[in-house]
Amino acid sequence: MAEGVPQEPWRRPGVDKPRIERAVREILLAIGENPEREGLLYTPQRVAEAYEYFFAGLREDPLKHLEVGFSEEYKGLVLVRNIDLHSLCEHHLVPFVGKAHVGYVPGEKVVGISKIARLMEGYARRPQLQERLTDQIADGLYEHLGSKGSIVVIEAEHLCMTARGVQKPGSITVTSAVRGIFAEDESQRAEVMALIRSQR
Ligand SMILES: [Zn+2]
């Protein structure tokens, strides 16, 4: 493949762990730490392992989780609330954590409930923005699955804000994306939003 041509994300090779280890050692030196002291000796390796996991989504196509849908007569709302979300903000490489609420109204195809969480994780495990993540999940369920509509609400705490004291600790960022019937029909949208808010 020609240099500079971006590859499909799921074709990218695995993370270069030795390179991460060298970089983490450099960071430790740059902050004035001693990478040779006992507690830090294996930190570069541990960070490399952790990053391989955090960024595993770069090496998969999350939409593949929607391929194994099945035909079903059910035409109502499917709503999965309170899916645990862990991602890393791409501006600071610091976690943002929270909950995702994901709903859709099936068209021809229904997917297993667990696939919705997998779709979210595939997009969350990469340098990410909460706004983009919200859109990607909604688009996947609407465009790729061919649903009649999708809705995604994400509530997350960004440690790059709360841990640095830019905003008060515990402040939550809420994003939402609606597609199809939820974008077109205000009553449909209000109904599902009420379900998302209920029984917390
Ligand atoms: Zn950030």
PDB file of C-alpha atoms and ligand atoms in Angstrom:
ATOM      1  CA  MET A   1       0.000   0.000   0.000  1.00  0.00           C
ATOM      2  CA  ALA A   2       1.308   3.459  -0.909  1.00  0.00           C
ATOM      3  CA  GLU A   3       2.668   5.514   1.920  1.00  0.00           C
ATOM      4  CA  GLY A   4       0.321   8.085   3.376  1.00  0.00           C
ATOM      5  CA  VAL A   5      -2.793   6.269   2.221  1.00  0.00           C
ATOM      6  CA  PRO A   6      -4.897   5.667   5.315  1.00  0.00           C
ATOM      7  CA  GLN A   7      -5.727   2.021   5.780  1.00  0.00           C
ATOM      8  CA  GLU A   8      -9.109   0.764   6.832  1.00  0.00           C
ATOM      9  CA  PRO A   9      -8.983   0.931  10.629  1.00  0.00           C
ATOM     10  CA  TRP A  10      -9.494  -2.805  11.184  1.00  0.00           C
ATOM     11  CA  ARG A  11      -6.531  -3.591   8.920  1.00  0.00           C
ATOM     12  CA  ARG A  12      -4.076  -1.577  10.998  1.00  0.00           C
ATOM     13  CA  PRO A  13      -1.417  -3.687  12.699  1.00  0.00           C
ATOM     14  CA  GLY A  14      -1.348  -4.059  16.478  1.00  0.00           C
ATOM     15  CA  VAL A  15       0.073  -1.369  18.710  1.00  0.00           C
ATOM     16  CA  ASP A  16       3.848  -0.992  18.786  1.00  0.00           C
ATOM     17  CA  LYS A  17       4.365  -1.759  22.468  1.00  0.00           C
ATOM     18  CA  PRO A  18       8.164  -1.246  22.586  1.00  0.00           C
ATOM     19  CA  ARG A  19       7.588   2.213  21.125  1.00  0.00           C
ATOM     20  CA  ILE A  20       5.009   3.053  23.800  1.00  0.00           C
ATOM     21  CA  GLU A  21       7.419   1.787  26.468  1.00  0.00           C
ATOM     22  CA  ARG A  22      10.164   4.088  25.188  1.00  0.00           C
ATOM     23  CA  ALA A  23       7.758   7.025  25.077  1.00  0.00           C
ATOM     24  CA  VAL A  24       6.471   6.431  28.617  1.00  0.00           C
ATOM     25  CA  ARG A  25      10.039   6.253  29.898  1.00  0.00           C
ATOM     26  CA  GLU A  26      10.630   9.622  28.207  1.00  0.00           C
ATOM     27  CA  ILE A  27       7.552  11.075  29.896  1.00  0.00           C
ATOM     28  CA  LEU A  28       8.738   9.832  33.289  1.00  0.00           C
ATOM     29  CA  LEU A  29      12.124  11.487  32.708  1.00  0.00           C
ATOM     30  CA  ALA A  30      10.456  14.665  31.451  1.00  0.00           C
ATOM     31  CA  ILE A  31       8.400  15.069  34.627  1.00  0.00           C
ATOM     32  CA  GLY A  32      11.527  14.655  36.716  1.00  0.00           C
ATOM     33  CA  GLU A  33      10.891  11.104  37.861  1.00  0.00           C
ATOM     34  CA  ASN A  34      13.360   8.260  38.072  1.00  0.00           C
ATOM     35  CA  PRO A  35      12.171   5.428  35.781  1.00  0.00           C
ATOM     36  CA  GLU A  36      14.645   3.098  37.513  1.00  0.00           C
ATOM     37  CA  ARG A  37      13.047   3.301  40.945  1.00  0.00           C
ATOM     38  CA  GLU A  38      11.243   0.197  42.049  1.00  0.00           C
ATOM     39  CA  GLY A  39       7.653   1.397  41.684  1.00  0.00           C
ATOM     40  CA  LEU A  40       8.196   2.685  38.135  1.00  0.00           C
ATOM     41  CA  LEU A  41      10.407  -0.101  36.801  1.00  0.00           C
ATOM     42  CA  TYR A  42       7.603  -1.907  34.979  1.00  0.00           C
ATOM     43  CA  THR A  43       5.360   1.106  34.438  1.00  0.00           C
ATOM     44  CA  PRO A  44       6.267   1.538  30.726  1.00  0.00           C
ATOM     45  CA  GLN A  45       5.310  -2.111  30.093  1.00  0.00           C
ATOM     46  CA  ARG A  46       2.078  -1.783  32.052  1.00  0.00           C
ATOM     47  CA  VAL A  47       1.105   1.384  30.188  1.00  0.00           C
ATOM     48  CA  ALA A  48       1.819  -0.314  26.849  1.00  0.00           C
ATOM     49  CA  GLU A  49      -0.442  -3.230  27.845  1.00  0.00           C
ATOM     50  CA  ALA A  50      -3.153  -0.842  28.987  1.00  0.00           C
ATOM     51  CA  TYR A  51      -2.963   1.228  25.788  1.00  0.00           C
ATOM     52  CA  GLU A  52      -3.228  -1.864  23.645  1.00  0.00           C
ATOM     53  CA  TYR A  53      -6.532  -2.539  25.395  1.00  0.00           C
ATOM     54  CA  PHE A  54      -7.782   1.078  25.480  1.00  0.00           C
ATOM     55  CA  PHE A  55      -7.188   1.496  21.749  1.00  0.00           C
ATOM     56  CA  ALA A  56      -8.249  -1.960  20.546  1.00  0.00           C
ATOM     57  CA  GLY A  57     -11.160  -0.328  18.728  1.00  0.00           C
ATOM     58  CA  LEU A  58      -8.720   1.086  16.160  1.00  0.00           C
ATOM     59  CA  ARG A  59      -8.171  -2.433  14.919  1.00  0.00           C
ATOM     60  CA  GLU A  60     -11.771  -3.437  14.440  1.00  0.00           C
ATOM     61  CA  ASP A  61     -14.757  -2.307  12.442  1.00  0.00           C
ATOM     62  CA  PRO A  62     -17.465  -1.850  15.107  1.00  0.00           C
ATOM     63  CA  LEU A  63     -20.158  -2.116  12.427  1.00  0.00           C
ATOM     64  CA  LYS A  64     -19.330  -5.798  12.068  1.00  0.00           C
ATOM     65  CA  HIS A  65     -21.277  -6.393  15.295  1.00  0.00           C
ATOM     66  CA  LEU A  66     -24.427  -5.396  13.425  1.00  0.00           C
ATOM     67  CA  GLU A  67     -23.960  -7.933  10.627  1.00  0.00           C
ATOM     68  CA  VAL A  68     -25.363 -10.864  12.590  1.00  0.00           C
ATOM     69  CA  GLY A  69     -28.838  -9.409  12.955  1.00  0.00           C
ATOM     70  CA  PHE A  70     -31.887 -11.605  12.618  1.00  0.00           C
ATOM     71  CA  SER A  71     -35.294 -11.048  11.070  1.00  0.00           C
ATOM     72  CA  GLU A  72     -37.977 -10.479  13.657  1.00  0.00           C
ATOM     73  CA  GLU A  73     -41.559  -9.339  13.685  1.00  0.00           C
ATOM     74  CA  TYR A  74     -40.933  -7.009  16.633  1.00  0.00           C
ATOM     75  CA  LYS A  75     -41.458  -3.443  15.482  1.00  0.00           C
ATOM     76  CA  GLY A  76     -41.345  -1.607  18.799  1.00  0.00           C
ATOM     77  CA  LEU A  77     -38.591   0.262  20.568  1.00  0.00           C
ATOM     78  CA  VAL A  78     -35.438  -1.516  21.717  1.00  0.00           C
ATOM     79  CA  LEU A  79     -33.769   0.556  24.433  1.00  0.00           C
ATOM     80  CA  VAL A  80     -30.634  -0.439  26.329  1.00  0.00           C
ATOM     81  CA  ARG A  81     -30.044   1.851  29.275  1.00  0.00           C
ATOM     82  CA  ASN A  82     -27.021   2.405  31.491  1.00  0.00           C
ATOM     83  CA  ILE A  83     -24.343   0.754  29.374  1.00  0.00           C
ATOM     84  CA  ASP A  84     -21.011   1.331  31.133  1.00  0.00           C
ATOM     85  CA  LEU A  85     -18.795   3.536  29.031  1.00  0.00           C
ATOM     86  CA  HIS A  86     -15.017   3.968  29.272  1.00  0.00           C
ATOM     87  CA  SER A  87     -13.178   5.940  26.636  1.00  0.00           C
ATOM     88  CA  LEU A  88     -10.206   8.275  26.267  1.00  0.00           C
ATOM     89  CA  CYS A  89     -10.532  11.905  25.291  1.00  0.00           C
ATOM     90  CA  GLU A  90      -8.412  12.492  22.216  1.00  0.00           C
ATOM     91  CA  HIS A  91      -7.299  15.947  23.352  1.00  0.00           C
ATOM     92  CA  HIS A  92      -5.634  14.783  26.578  1.00  0.00           C
ATOM     93  CA  LEU A  93      -5.592  10.959  26.411  1.00  0.00           C
ATOM     94  CA  VAL A  94      -7.347  11.014  29.750  1.00  0.00           C
ATOM     95  CA  PRO A  95     -10.434   8.871  30.453  1.00  0.00           C
ATOM     96  CA  PHE A  96     -14.007   9.933  30.176  1.00  0.00           C
ATOM     97  CA  VAL A  97     -16.388   7.531  31.875  1.00  0.00           C
ATOM     98  CA  GLY A  98     -20.112   7.305  32.182  1.00  0.00           C
ATOM     99  CA  LYS A  99     -23.238   5.684  30.833  1.00  0.00           C
ATOM    100  CA  ALA A 100     -24.705   5.316  27.381  1.00  0.00           C
ATOM    101  CA  HIS A 101     -28.395   4.852  26.631  1.00  0.00           C
ATOM    102  CA  VAL A 102     -28.989   3.458  23.178  1.00  0.00           C
ATOM    103  CA  GLY A 103     -32.306   2.870  21.472  1.00  0.00           C
ATOM    104  CA  TYR A 104     -33.592   2.010  18.020  1.00  0.00           C
ATOM    105  CA  VAL A 105     -36.754   0.945  16.271  1.00  0.00           C
ATOM    106  CA  PRO A 106     -36.015  -2.058  14.037  1.00  0.00           C
ATOM    107  CA  GLY A 107     -36.557  -1.991  10.311  1.00  0.00           C
ATOM    108  CA  GLU A 108     -35.993  -5.391   8.700  1.00  0.00           C
ATOM    109  CA  LYS A 109     -33.403  -6.519  11.201  1.00  0.00           C
ATOM    110  CA  VAL A 110     -32.980  -6.854  14.969  1.00  0.00           C
ATOM    111  CA  VAL A 111     -29.570  -7.353  16.601  1.00  0.00           C
ATOM    112  CA  GLY A 112     -28.731  -9.147  19.836  1.00  0.00           C
ATOM    113  CA  ILE A 113     -28.755  -6.795  22.821  1.00  0.00           C
ATOM    114  CA  SER A 114     -25.087  -7.481  23.595  1.00  0.00           C
ATOM    115  CA  LYS A 115     -24.135  -6.317  20.088  1.00  0.00           C
ATOM    116  CA  ILE A 116     -25.237  -2.797  20.956  1.00  0.00           C
ATOM    117  CA  ALA A 117     -22.692  -2.688  23.783  1.00  0.00           C
ATOM    118  CA  ARG A 118     -20.039  -4.150  21.459  1.00  0.00           C
ATOM    119  CA  LEU A 119     -20.791  -1.488  18.837  1.00  0.00           C
ATOM    120  CA  MET A 120     -20.321   1.200  21.490  1.00  0.00           C
ATOM    121  CA  GLU A 121     -17.095  -0.336  22.807  1.00  0.00           C
ATOM    122  CA  GLY A 122     -15.582  -0.598  19.336  1.00  0.00           C
ATOM    123  CA  TYR A 123     -15.977   3.146  18.932  1.00  0.00           C
ATOM    124  CA  ALA A 124     -15.098   3.964  22.570  1.00  0.00           C
ATOM    125  CA  ARG A 125     -11.762   2.130  22.529  1.00  0.00           C
ATOM    126  CA  ARG A 126      -9.905   4.690  20.471  1.00  0.00           C
ATOM    127  CA  PRO A 127      -8.886   8.337  20.932  1.00  0.00           C
ATOM    128  CA  GLN A 128     -12.357   9.784  20.990  1.00  0.00           C
ATOM    129  CA  LEU A 129     -14.671  12.749  21.470  1.00  0.00           C
ATOM    130  CA  GLN A 130     -17.954  12.223  23.276  1.00  0.00           C
ATOM    131  CA  GLU A 131     -19.810  14.099  20.525  1.00  0.00           C
ATOM    132  CA  ARG A 132     -18.364  11.922  17.749  1.00  0.00           C
ATOM    133  CA  LEU A 133     -18.939   8.713  19.715  1.00  0.00           C
ATOM    134  CA  THR A 134     -22.598   9.645  20.156  1.00  0.00           C
ATOM    135  CA  ASP A 135     -23.008  10.258  16.408  1.00  0.00           C
ATOM    136  CA  GLN A 136     -21.154   7.102  15.383  1.00  0.00           C
ATOM    137  CA  ILE A 137     -23.407   4.819  17.446  1.00  0.00           C
ATOM    138  CA  ALA A 138     -26.561   6.559  16.187  1.00  0.00           C
ATOM    139  CA  ASP A 139     -25.377   6.377  12.558  1.00  0.00           C
ATOM    140  CA  GLY A 140     -24.413   2.716  12.878  1.00  0.00           C
ATOM    141  CA  LEU A 141     -27.868   1.755  14.099  1.00  0.00           C
ATOM    142  CA  TYR A 142     -29.683   3.942  11.612  1.00  0.00           C
ATOM    143  CA  GLU A 143     -27.647   3.711   8.416  1.00  0.00           C
ATOM    144  CA  HIS A 144     -25.835   0.417   8.752  1.00  0.00           C
ATOM    145  CA  LEU A 145     -28.497  -1.642  10.507  1.00  0.00           C
ATOM    146  CA  GLY A 146     -31.233   0.072   8.519  1.00  0.00           C
ATOM    147  CA  SER A 147     -33.432   0.832  11.512  1.00  0.00           C
ATOM    148  CA  LYS A 148     -36.391   3.226  11.380  1.00  0.00           C
ATOM    149  CA  GLY A 149     -34.692   5.483  13.865  1.00  0.00           C
ATOM    150  CA  SER A 150     -32.021   5.554  16.539  1.00  0.00           C
ATOM    151  CA  ILE A 151     -31.349   7.576  19.652  1.00  0.00           C
ATOM    152  CA  VAL A 152     -28.175   7.773  21.724  1.00  0.00           C
ATOM    153  CA  VAL A 153     -27.703   9.687  24.978  1.00  0.00           C
ATOM    154  CA  ILE A 154     -24.310   9.668  26.672  1.00  0.00           C
ATOM    155  CA  GLU A 155     -23.599  11.090  30.117  1.00  0.00           C
ATOM    156  CA  ALA A 156     -19.934  11.163  31.026  1.00  0.00           C
ATOM    157  CA  GLU A 157     -17.431  12.660  33.402  1.00  0.00           C
ATOM    158  CA  HIS A 158     -14.295  13.909  31.671  1.00  0.00           C
ATOM    159  CA  LEU A 159     -11.273  13.556  33.896  1.00  0.00           C
ATOM    160  CA  CYS A 160      -9.420  16.097  31.749  1.00  0.00           C
ATOM    161  CA  MET A 161     -11.904  18.635  33.148  1.00  0.00           C
ATOM    162  CA  THR A 162     -12.767  17.377  36.603  1.00  0.00           C
ATOM    163  CA  ALA A 163      -9.323  16.131  37.687  1.00  0.00           C
ATOM    164  CA  ARG A 164      -7.622  19.309  36.480  1.00  0.00           C
ATOM    165  CA  GLY A 165     -10.063  21.520  38.301  1.00  0.00           C
ATOM    166  CA  VAL A 166     -11.260  23.294  35.144  1.00  0.00           C
ATOM    167  CA  GLN A 167     -14.785  22.434  36.203  1.00  0.00           C
ATOM    168  CA  LYS A 168     -16.178  21.251  39.475  1.00  0.00           C
ATOM    169  CA  PRO A 169     -15.574  17.568  40.188  1.00  0.00           C
ATOM    170  CA  GLY A 170     -18.575  15.466  39.299  1.00  0.00           C
ATOM    171  CA  SER A 171     -19.743  17.674  36.436  1.00  0.00           C
ATOM    172  CA  ILE A 172     -21.349  15.555  33.751  1.00  0.00           C
ATOM    173  CA  THR A 173     -21.381  16.206  30.017  1.00  0.00           C
ATOM    174  CA  VAL A 174     -24.523  15.032  28.231  1.00  0.00           C
ATOM    175  CA  THR A 175     -24.686  14.508  24.471  1.00  0.00           C
ATOM    176  CA  SER A 176     -27.493  13.136  22.357  1.00  0.00           C
ATOM    177  CA  ALA A 177     -28.013  12.132  18.761  1.00  0.00           C
ATOM    178  CA  VAL A 178     -31.291  11.243  17.064  1.00  0.00           C
ATOM    179  CA  ARG A 179     -31.846   9.780  13.616  1.00  0.00           C
ATOM    180  CA  GLY A 180     -34.873   8.827  11.521  1.00  0.00           C
ATOM    181  CA  ILE A 181     -38.214   8.803  13.346  1.00  0.00           C
ATOM    182  CA  PHE A 182     -36.656  10.238  16.485  1.00  0.00           C
ATOM    183  CA  ALA A 183     -35.388  13.212  14.524  1.00  0.00           C
ATOM    184  CA  GLU A 184     -38.667  13.664  12.662  1.00  0.00           C
ATOM    185  CA  ASP A 185     -41.255  12.991  15.348  1.00  0.00           C
ATOM    186  CA  GLU A 186     -41.121  15.016  18.525  1.00  0.00           C
ATOM    187  CA  SER A 187     -43.579  12.785  20.425  1.00  0.00           C
ATOM    188  CA  GLN A 188     -41.520   9.649  19.660  1.00  0.00           C
ATOM    189  CA  ARG A 189     -38.442  11.448  20.889  1.00  0.00           C
ATOM    190  CA  ALA A 190     -40.161  12.682  24.073  1.00  0.00           C
ATOM    191  CA  GLU A 191     -41.417   9.178  24.838  1.00  0.00           C
ATOM    192  CA  VAL A 192     -38.014   7.562  24.612  1.00  0.00           C
ATOM    193  CA  MET A 193     -36.340  10.378  26.525  1.00  0.00           C
ATOM    194  CA  ALA A 194     -38.827   9.819  29.355  1.00  0.00           C
ATOM    195  CA  LEU A 195     -37.923   6.111  29.371  1.00  0.00           C
ATOM    196  CA  ILE A 196     -34.231   6.963  29.505  1.00  0.00           C
ATOM    197  CA  ARG A 197     -34.788   9.289  32.459  1.00  0.00           C
ATOM    198  CA  SER A 198     -37.075   6.958  34.430  1.00  0.00           C
ATOM    199  CA  GLN A 199     -35.969   4.487  37.109  1.00  0.00           C
ATOM    200  CA  ARG A 200     -32.435   5.650  37.469  1.00  0.00           C
TER     201      ARG A 200
HETATM  202 ZN    ZN B   1      -9.841  16.201  27.234  1.00  0.00          ZN
END
